[in-house]
Short mmCIF file of C-alpha atoms in Angstrom, two decimals:
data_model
loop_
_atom_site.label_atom_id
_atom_site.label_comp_id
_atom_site.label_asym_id
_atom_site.label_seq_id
_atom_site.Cartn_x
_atom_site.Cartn_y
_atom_site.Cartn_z
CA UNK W 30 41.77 -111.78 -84.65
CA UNK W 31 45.18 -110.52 -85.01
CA UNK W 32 44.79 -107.35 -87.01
CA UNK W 33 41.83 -106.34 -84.85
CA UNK W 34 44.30 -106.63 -81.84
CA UNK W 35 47.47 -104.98 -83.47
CA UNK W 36 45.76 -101.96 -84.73
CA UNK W 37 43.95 -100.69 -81.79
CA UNK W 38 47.18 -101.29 -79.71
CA UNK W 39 49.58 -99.38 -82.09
CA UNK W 40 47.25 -96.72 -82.53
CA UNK W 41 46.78 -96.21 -78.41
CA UNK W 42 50.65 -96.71 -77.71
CA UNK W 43 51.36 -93.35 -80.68
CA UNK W 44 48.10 -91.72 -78.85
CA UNK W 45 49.67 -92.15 -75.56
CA UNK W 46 53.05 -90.26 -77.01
CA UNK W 47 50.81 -87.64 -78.17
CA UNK W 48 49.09 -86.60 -75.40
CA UNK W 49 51.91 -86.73 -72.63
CA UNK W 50 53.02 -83.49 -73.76
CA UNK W 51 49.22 -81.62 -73.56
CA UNK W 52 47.65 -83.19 -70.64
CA UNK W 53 48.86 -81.34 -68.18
CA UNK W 54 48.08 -78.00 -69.94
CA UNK W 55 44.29 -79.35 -71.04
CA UNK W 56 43.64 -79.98 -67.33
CA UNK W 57 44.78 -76.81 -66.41
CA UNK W 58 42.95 -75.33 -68.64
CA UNK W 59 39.77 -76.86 -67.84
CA UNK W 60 39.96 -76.62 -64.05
CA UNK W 61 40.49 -72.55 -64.78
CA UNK W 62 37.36 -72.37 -67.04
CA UNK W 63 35.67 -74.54 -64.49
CA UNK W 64 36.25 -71.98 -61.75
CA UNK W 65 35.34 -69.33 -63.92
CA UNK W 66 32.09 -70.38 -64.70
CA UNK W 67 31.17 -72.19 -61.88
CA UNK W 68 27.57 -70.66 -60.54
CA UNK W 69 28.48 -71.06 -56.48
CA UNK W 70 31.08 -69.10 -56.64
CA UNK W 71 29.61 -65.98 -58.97
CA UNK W 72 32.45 -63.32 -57.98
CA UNK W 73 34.98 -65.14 -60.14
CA UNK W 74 33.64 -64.18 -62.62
CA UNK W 75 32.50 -60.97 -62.43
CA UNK W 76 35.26 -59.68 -60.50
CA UNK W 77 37.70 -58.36 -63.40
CA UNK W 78 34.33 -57.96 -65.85
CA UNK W 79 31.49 -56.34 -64.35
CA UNK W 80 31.70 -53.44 -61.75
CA UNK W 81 29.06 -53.83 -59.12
CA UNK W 82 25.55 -52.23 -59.20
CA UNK W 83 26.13 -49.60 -56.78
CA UNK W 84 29.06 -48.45 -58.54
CA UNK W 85 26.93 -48.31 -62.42
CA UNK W 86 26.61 -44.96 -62.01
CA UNK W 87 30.09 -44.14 -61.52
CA UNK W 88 31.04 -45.74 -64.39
CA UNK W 89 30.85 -44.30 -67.96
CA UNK W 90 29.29 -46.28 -70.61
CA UNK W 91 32.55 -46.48 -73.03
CA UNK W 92 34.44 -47.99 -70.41
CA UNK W 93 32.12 -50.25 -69.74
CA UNK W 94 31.70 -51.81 -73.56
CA UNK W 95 35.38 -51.51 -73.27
CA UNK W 96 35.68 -53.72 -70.91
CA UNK W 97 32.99 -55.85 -72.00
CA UNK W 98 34.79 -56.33 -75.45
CA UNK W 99 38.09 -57.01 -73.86
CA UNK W 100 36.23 -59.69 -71.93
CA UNK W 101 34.62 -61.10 -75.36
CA UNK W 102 37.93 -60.82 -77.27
CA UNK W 103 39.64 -63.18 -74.50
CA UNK W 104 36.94 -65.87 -74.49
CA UNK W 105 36.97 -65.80 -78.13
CA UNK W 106 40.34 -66.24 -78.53
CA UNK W 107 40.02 -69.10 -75.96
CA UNK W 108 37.04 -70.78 -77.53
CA UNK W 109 39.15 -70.68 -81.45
CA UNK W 110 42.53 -72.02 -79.48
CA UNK W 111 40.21 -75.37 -77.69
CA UNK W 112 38.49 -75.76 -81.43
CA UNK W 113 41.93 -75.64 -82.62
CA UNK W 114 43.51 -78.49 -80.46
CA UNK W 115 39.79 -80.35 -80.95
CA UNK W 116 40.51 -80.33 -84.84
CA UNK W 117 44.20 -81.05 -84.09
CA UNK W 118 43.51 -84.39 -82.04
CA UNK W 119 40.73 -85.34 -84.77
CA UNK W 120 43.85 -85.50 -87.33
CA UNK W 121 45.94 -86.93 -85.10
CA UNK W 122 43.60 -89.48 -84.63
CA UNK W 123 42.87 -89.70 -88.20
CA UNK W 124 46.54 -90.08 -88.95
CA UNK W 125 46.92 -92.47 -85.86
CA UNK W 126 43.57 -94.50 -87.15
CA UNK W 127 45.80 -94.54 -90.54
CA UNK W 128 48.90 -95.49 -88.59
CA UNK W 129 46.85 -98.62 -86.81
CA UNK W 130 46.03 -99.88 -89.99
CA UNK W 131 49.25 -99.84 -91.76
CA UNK W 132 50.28 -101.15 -88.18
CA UNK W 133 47.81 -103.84 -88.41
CA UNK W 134 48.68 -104.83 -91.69
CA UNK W 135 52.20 -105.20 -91.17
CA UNK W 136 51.37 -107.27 -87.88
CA UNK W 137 50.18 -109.44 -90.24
CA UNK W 138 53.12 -109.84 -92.25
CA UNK W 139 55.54 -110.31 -89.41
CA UNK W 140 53.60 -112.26 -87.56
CA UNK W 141 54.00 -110.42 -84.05
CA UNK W 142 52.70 -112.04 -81.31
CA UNK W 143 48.90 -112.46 -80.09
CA UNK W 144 50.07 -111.23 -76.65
CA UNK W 145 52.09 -108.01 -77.62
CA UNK W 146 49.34 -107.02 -79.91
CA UNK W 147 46.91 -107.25 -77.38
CA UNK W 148 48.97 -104.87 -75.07
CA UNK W 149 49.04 -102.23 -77.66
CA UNK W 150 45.96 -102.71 -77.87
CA UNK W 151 45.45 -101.81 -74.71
CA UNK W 152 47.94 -98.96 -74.48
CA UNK W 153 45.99 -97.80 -77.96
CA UNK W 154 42.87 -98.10 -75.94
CA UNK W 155 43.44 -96.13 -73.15
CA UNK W 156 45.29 -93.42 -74.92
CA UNK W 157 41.95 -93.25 -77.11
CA UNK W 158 39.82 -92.71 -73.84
CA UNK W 159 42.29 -90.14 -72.53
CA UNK W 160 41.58 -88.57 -75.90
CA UNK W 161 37.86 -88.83 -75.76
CA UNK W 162 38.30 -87.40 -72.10
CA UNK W 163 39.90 -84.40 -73.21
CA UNK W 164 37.61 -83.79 -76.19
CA UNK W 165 34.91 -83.86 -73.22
CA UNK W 166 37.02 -81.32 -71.80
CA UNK W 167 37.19 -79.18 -74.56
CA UNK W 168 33.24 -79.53 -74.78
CA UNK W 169 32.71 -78.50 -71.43
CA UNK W 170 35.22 -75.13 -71.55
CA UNK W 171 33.22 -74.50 -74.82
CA UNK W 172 29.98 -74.68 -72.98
CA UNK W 173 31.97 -72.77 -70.19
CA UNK W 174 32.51 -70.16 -73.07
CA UNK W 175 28.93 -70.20 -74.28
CA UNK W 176 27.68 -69.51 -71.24
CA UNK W 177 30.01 -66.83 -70.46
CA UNK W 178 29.26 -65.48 -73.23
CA UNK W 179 25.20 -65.38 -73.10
CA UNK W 180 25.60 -63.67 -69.07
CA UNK W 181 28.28 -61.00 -70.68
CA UNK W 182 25.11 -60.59 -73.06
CA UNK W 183 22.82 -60.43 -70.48
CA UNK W 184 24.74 -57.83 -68.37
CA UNK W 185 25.37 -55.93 -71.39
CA UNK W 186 21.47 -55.62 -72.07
CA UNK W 187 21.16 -54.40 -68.04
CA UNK W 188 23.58 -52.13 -68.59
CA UNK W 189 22.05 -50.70 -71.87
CA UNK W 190 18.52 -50.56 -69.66
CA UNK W 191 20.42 -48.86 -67.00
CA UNK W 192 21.83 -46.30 -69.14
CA UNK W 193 18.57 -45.43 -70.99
CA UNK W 194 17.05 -45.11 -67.25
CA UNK W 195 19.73 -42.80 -66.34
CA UNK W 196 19.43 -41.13 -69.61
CA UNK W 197 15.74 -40.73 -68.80
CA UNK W 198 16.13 -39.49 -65.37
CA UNK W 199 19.01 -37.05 -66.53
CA UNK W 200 16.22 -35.78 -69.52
CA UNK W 201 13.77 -34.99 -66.58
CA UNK W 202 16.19 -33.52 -64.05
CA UNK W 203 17.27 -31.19 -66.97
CA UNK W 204 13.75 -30.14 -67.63
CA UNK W 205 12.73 -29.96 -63.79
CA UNK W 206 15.86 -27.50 -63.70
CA UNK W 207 14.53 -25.30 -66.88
CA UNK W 208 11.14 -24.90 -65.12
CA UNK W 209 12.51 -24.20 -62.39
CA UNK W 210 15.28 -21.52 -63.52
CA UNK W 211 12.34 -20.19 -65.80
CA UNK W 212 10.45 -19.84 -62.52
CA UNK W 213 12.92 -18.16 -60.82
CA UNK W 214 13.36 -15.83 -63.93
CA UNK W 215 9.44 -15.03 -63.71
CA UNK W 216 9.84 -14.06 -60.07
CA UNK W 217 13.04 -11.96 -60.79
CA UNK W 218 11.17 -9.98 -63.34
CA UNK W 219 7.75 -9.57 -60.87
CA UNK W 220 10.55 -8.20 -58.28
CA UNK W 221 11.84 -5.88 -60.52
CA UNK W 222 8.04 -4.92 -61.51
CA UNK W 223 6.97 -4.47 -58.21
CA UNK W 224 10.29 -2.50 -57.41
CA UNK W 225 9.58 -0.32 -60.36
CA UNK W 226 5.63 0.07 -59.47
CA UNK W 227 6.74 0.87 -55.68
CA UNK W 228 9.41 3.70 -56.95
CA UNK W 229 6.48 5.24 -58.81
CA UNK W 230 4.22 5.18 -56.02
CA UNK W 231 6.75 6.63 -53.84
CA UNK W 232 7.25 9.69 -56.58
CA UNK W 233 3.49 10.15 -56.61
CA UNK W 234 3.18 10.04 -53.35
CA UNK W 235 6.43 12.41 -52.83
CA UNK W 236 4.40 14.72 -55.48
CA UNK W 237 0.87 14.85 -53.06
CA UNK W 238 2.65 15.26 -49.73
CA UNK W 239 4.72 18.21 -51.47
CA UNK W 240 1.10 19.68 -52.88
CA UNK W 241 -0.52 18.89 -49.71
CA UNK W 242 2.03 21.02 -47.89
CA UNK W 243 1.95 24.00 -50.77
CA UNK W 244 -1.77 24.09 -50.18
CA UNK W 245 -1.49 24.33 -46.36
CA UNK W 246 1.56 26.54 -46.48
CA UNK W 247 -1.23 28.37 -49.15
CA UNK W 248 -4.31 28.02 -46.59
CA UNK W 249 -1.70 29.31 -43.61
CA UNK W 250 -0.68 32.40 -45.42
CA UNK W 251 -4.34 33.13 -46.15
CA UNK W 252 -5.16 33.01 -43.10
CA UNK W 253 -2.48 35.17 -41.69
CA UNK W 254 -3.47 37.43 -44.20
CA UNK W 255 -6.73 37.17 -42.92
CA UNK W 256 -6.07 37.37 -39.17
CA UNK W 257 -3.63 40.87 -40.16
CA UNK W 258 -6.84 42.73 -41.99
CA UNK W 259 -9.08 41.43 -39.04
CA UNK W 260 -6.27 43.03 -36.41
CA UNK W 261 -6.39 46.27 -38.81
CA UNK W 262 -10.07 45.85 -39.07
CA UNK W 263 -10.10 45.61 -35.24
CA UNK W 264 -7.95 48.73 -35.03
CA UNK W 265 -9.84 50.63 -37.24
CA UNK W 266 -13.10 49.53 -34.86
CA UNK W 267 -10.78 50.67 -31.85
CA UNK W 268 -9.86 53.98 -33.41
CA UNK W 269 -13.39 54.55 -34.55
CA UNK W 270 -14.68 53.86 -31.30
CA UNK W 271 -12.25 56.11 -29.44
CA UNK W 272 -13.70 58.82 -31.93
CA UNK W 273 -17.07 57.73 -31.33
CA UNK W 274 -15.70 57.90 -27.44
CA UNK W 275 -14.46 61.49 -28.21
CA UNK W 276 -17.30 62.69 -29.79
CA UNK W 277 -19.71 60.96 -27.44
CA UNK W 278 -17.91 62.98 -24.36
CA UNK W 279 -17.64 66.41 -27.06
CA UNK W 280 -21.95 65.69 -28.00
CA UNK W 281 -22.82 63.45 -25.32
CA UNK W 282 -25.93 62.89 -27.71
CA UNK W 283 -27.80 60.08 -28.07
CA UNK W 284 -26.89 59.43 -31.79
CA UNK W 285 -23.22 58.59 -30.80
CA UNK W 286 -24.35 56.18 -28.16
CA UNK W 287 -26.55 54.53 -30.56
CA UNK W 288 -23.19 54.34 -32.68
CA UNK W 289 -21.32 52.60 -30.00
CA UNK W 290 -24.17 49.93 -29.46
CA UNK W 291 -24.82 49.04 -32.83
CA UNK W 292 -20.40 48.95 -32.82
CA UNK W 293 -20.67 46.56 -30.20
CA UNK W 294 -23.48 44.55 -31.25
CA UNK W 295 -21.83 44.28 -34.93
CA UNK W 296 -18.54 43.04 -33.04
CA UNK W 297 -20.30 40.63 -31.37
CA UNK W 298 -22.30 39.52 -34.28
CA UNK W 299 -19.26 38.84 -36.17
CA UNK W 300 -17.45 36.97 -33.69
CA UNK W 301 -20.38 34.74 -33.29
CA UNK W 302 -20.13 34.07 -37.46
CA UNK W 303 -16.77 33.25 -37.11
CA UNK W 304 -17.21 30.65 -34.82
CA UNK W 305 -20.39 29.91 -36.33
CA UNK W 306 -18.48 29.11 -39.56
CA UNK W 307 -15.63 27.10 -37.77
CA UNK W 308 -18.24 24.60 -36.28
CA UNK W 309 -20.00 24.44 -39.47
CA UNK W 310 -16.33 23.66 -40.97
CA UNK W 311 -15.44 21.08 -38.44
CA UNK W 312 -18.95 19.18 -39.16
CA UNK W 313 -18.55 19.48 -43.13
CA UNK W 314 -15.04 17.92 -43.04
CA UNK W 315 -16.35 14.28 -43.69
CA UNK W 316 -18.81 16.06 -46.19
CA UNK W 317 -15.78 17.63 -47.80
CA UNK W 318 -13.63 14.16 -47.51
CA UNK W 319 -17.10 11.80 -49.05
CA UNK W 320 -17.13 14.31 -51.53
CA UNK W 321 -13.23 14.41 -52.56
CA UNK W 322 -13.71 9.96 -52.35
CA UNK W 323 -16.48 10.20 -54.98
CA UNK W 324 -14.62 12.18 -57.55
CA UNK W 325 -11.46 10.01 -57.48
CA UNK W 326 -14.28 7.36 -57.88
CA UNK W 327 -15.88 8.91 -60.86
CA UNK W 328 -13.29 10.93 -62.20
CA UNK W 329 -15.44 14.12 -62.17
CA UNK W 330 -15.44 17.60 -60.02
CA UNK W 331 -18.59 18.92 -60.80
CA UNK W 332 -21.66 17.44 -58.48
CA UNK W 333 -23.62 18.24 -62.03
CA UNK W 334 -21.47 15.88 -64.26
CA UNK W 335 -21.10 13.16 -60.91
CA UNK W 336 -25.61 12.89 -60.76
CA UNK W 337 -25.62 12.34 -64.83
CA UNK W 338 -23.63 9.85 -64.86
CA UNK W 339 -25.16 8.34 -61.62
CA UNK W 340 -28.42 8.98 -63.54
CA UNK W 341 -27.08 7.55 -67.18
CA UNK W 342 -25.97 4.35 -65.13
CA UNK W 343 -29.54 4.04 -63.60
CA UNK W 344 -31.25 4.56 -66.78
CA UNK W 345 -28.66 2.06 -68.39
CA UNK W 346 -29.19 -0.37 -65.68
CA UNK W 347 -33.08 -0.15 -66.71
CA UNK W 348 -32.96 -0.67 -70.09
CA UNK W 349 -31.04 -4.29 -69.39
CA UNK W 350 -33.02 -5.10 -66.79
CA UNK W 351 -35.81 -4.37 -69.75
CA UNK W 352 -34.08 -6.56 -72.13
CA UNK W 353 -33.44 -9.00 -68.97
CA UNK W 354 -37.20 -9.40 -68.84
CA UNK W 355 -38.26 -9.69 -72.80
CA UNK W 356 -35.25 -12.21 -72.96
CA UNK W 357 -36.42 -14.28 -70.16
CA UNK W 358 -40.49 -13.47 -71.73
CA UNK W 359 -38.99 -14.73 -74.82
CA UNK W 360 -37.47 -17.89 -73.75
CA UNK W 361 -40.47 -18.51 -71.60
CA UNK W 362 -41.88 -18.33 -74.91
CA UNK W 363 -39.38 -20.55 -77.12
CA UNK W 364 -39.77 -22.97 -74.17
CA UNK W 365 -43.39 -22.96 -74.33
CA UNK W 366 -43.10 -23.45 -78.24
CA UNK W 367 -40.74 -26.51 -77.87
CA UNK W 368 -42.88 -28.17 -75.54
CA UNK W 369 -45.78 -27.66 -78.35
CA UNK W 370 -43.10 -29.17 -81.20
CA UNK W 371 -42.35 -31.97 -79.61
CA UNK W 372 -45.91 -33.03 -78.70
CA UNK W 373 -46.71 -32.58 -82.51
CA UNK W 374 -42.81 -34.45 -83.09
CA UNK W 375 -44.56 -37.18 -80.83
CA UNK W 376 -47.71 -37.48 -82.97
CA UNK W 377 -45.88 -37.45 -85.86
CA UNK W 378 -43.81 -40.26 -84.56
CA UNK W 379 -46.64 -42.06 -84.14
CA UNK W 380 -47.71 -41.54 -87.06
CA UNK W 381 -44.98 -42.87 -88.68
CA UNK W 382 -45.69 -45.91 -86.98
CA UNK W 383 -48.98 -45.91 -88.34
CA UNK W 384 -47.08 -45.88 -91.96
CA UNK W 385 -48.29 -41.84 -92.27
CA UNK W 386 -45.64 -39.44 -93.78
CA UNK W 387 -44.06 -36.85 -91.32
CA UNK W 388 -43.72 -33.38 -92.81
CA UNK W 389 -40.62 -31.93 -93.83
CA UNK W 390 -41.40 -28.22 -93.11
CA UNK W 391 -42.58 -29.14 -88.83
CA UNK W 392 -39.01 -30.58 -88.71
CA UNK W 393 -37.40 -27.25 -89.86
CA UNK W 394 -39.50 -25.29 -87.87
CA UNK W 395 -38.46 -27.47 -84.79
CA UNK W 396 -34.54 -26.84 -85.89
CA UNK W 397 -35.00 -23.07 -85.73
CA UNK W 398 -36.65 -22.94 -82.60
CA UNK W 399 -34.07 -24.66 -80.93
CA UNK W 400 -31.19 -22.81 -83.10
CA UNK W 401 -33.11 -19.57 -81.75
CA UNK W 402 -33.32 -20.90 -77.94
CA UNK W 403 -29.91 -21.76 -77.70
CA UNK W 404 -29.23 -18.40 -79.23
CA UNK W 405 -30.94 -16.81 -76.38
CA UNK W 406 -29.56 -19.32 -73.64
CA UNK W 407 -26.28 -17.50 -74.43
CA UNK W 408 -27.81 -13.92 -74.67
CA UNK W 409 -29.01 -14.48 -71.45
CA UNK W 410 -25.72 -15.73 -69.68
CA UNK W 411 -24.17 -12.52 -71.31
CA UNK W 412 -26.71 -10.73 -69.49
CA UNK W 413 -26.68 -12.53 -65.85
CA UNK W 414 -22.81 -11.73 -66.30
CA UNK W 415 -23.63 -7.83 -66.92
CA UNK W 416 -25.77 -7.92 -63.95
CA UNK W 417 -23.27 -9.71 -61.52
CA UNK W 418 -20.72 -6.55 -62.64
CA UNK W 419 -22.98 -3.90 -62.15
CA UNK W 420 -23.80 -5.64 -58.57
CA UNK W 421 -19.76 -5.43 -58.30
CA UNK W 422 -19.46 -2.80 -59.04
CA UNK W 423 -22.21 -0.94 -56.89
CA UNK W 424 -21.09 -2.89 -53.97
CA UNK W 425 -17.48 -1.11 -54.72
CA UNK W 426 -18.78 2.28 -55.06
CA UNK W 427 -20.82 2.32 -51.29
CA UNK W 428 -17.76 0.91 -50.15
CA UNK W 429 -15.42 3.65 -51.65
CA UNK W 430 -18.36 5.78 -50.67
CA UNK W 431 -18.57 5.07 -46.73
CA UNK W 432 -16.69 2.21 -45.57
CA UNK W 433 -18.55 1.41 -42.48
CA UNK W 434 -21.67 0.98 -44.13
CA UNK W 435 -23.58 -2.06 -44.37
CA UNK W 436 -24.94 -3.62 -47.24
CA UNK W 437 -28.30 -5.25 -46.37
CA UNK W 438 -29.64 -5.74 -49.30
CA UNK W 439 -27.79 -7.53 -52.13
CA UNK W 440 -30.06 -7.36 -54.77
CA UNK W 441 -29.74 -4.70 -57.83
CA UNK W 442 -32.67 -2.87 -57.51
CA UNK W 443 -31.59 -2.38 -53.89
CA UNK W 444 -27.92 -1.95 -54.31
CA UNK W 445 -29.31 1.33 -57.01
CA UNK W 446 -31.88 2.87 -54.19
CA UNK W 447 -29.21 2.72 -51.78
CA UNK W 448 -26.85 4.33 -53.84
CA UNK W 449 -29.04 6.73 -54.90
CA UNK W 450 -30.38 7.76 -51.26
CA UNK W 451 -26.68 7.86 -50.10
CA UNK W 452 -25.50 10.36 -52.79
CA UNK W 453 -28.74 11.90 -52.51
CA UNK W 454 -28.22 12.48 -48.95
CA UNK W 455 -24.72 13.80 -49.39
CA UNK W 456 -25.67 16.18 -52.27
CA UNK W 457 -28.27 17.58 -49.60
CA UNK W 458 -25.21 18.13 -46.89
CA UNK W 459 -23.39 19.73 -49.65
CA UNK W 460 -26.33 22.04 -50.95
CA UNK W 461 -27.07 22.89 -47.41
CA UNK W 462 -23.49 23.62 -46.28
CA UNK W 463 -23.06 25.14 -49.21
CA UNK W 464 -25.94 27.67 -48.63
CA UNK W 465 -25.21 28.09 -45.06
CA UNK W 466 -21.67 29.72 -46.17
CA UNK W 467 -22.98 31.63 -48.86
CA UNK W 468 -25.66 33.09 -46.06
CA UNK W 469 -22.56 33.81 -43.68
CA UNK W 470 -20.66 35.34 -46.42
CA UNK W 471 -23.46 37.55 -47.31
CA UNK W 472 -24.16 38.48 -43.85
CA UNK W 473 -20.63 39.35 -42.97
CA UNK W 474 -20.45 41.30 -45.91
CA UNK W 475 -23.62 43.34 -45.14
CA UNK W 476 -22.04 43.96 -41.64
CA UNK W 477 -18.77 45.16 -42.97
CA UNK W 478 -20.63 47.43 -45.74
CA UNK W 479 -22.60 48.71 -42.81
CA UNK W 480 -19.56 49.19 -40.74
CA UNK W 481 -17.82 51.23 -43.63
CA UNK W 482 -21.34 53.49 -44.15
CA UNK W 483 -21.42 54.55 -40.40
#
């Protein structure tokens, strides 16, 4: 009873000595990891770690595993400094449990008394609890440490998310920005395109207004030229008729007065085909213009040229509305011929089911039929898009050809008739116009011989 008394009191009363000088610094300790971790009051700890989440962004990623390291580093080094002064107490209370005994033994020798012994045991006692209490300590900063540890990895993975996000979003602004600078470079070069197309439009039309204005300077000279031999012409009349005046008052026969009537019936004649020929002018200009519109058109000047190729088209137009009609005919036919194979496919079917044998060759024949249909499915699209262009493009021409007409019918057979009854009628304005002038050239000619024969 003794030496169970002695030791335990020896060993608290060296414990006690041992732990004066580290309690203070322990509790310390403790209270500051305490605040640190301690979940009501989160801003401790993430005030000299962690920048807020508004600010992330402002923040480069190197500083922030900087700091993040720096943080690790410290708790580290805290953590290995508690497990330190953990191992250190075990040994002292290894060396103190050693002490007790050798305490306990000499206790026994000397013979100390019951009561002493039981107040180091006491003193050993407590200074054992406040040794337990601080290795509870220690276990809590370590936890304290552990779970700093496990949010610092936590806010390291959010800020590795964050970054790839940004990352990410930084990818797609940069390609938003190359479409749109390659964008912008498309539109520069359609500027410059236009600009360039515009300039050459300007020169050509520059180059018509300058040979519109040669021509009429041309046509204005001619027709100076013109009115100056009609003045001389005139004069020449005048001067005749004062001779035919003269010699009308020398004879005062009937042949000169004839002269002078016919004189003045020729003068009146011609005056009468030269405003004849100014009225038929004046109606012919929107001949004249419907003519000059269908040889830009066509890209011809002779009427002869512009009807065979209006003719070739026609006669082209026939033949594929001729090979319209055999391809429909013909798939008509293949259509026809399917509907047969596939009754006989159907008997043969169930014939099969009757255990009969289904020939080979039927089969084949059914596989080229269809191969040849589908062949002339797509011969005919190719020709329904041939029509729909000639359509176009007859429905361009009449408009090129008189703009305020009115297509009524849509159709190609109609959109050819009207066609041909519009250039038809316009070759007929020509022809006659054409003859008219060659009849008032003749006729003025006649005159004038007639006029230089008197």
């Amino acid at each position: 009873m003794t030496q169970l008394l002695s030791a335990p009191a020896t060993s608290r009363w060296k414990r006690e000595l041992l732990s004066e000088t580290t309690t203070k610094f322990n509790l310390a300790n403790h209270r500051r990891l305490s605040q640190m971790v301690s979940t009501q009051d989160a801003s401790r700890f993430f005030s000299g770690s962690v920048t807020p989440f508004d600010e992330t962004e402002k923040v480069s990623k190197f500083e922030e595993l900087r700091e993040i390291s720096s943080q690790l580093g410290i708790l580290r080094n805290r953590h290995d400094y508690t497990r330190a002064r953990n191992s250190f107490h075990e040994k002292n209370l290894e060396s103190l449990q050693n002490e007790l005994d050798i305490v306990n033994k000499m206790g026994t020798r000397t013979g100390v008394k019951l009561e002493n012994m039981r107040e180091e045991a006491e003193k050993m006692e407590k200074l054992l609890n406040d040794i337990k209490k601080q290795q509870d300590d220690a276990l809590i900063a370590r936890k304290a440490c552990e779970h700093m540890i496990e949010r610092m990895k936590m806010t390291k993975i959010h800020l590795e998310k964050r970054n790839l996000s940004l990352a990410k979003s930084l990818r797609e602004k940069q390609q938003t920005l190359k479409e749109e600078l390659d964008k912008q470079r498309r539109t520069r070069e359609g500027r410059i395109q236009t600009r360039g197309a515009l300039k050459s439009l300007e020169g050509y039309i520059n180059r018509e207004t300058r040979e519109k204005v040669d021509r009429l300077q041309a046509i204005e000279k001619d027709v100076k030229q013109k009115k100056e031999v009609s003045i001389k012409r005139e004069e020449r009349i005048s001067r005749q008729m004062e001779i035919a005046e003269a010699a009308a008052n020398e004879d005062r026969n009937l042949k000169a007065i004839r002269m002078r009537e016919g004189l003045l019936i020729h003068k009146m004649w011609n005056s009468f085909l030269q405003k004849k020929m100014e009225v038929e002018m004046e109606k012919n200009t929107g001949i004249d213009l419907a003519f000059q519109r269908i040889r830009r058109v066509a890209g011809l000047n002779d009427v002869g040229e512009m009807i065979e190729k209006f003719l070739t088209r026609e006669q082209l137009y026939a033949e594929l509305m001729e090979r319209l009609n055999d391809v429909n005919k013909r798939i008509e036919d293949y259509n026809q011929k399917n509907l047969e194979m596939e009754e006989k496919i159907h008997g043969l079917e169930i014939a099969k089911k009757e255990n009969n044998n289904p020939t080979h060759n039927l089969s084949l024949v059914v596989y080229r039929g269809s191969k040849e249909t589908a062949r002339m499915k797509i011969r005919l699209k190719e020709m329904v898009t041939i029509k729909e262009n000639i359509q176009v493009w007859g429905k361009k021409f009449i408009k090129n050809f008189d703009v305020n007409f009115k297509i009524t019918d849509k159709k190609l057979d109609g959109l050819i008739k009207t066609i041909h009854r519009l250039v038809s009628e316009k070759l007929k304005k020509i022809k006659e116009n054409k003859m008219t002038l060659i009849d008032t050239k003749n006729t003025y000619a006649s005159i004038n011989n007639l006029n230089y024969n008197e």
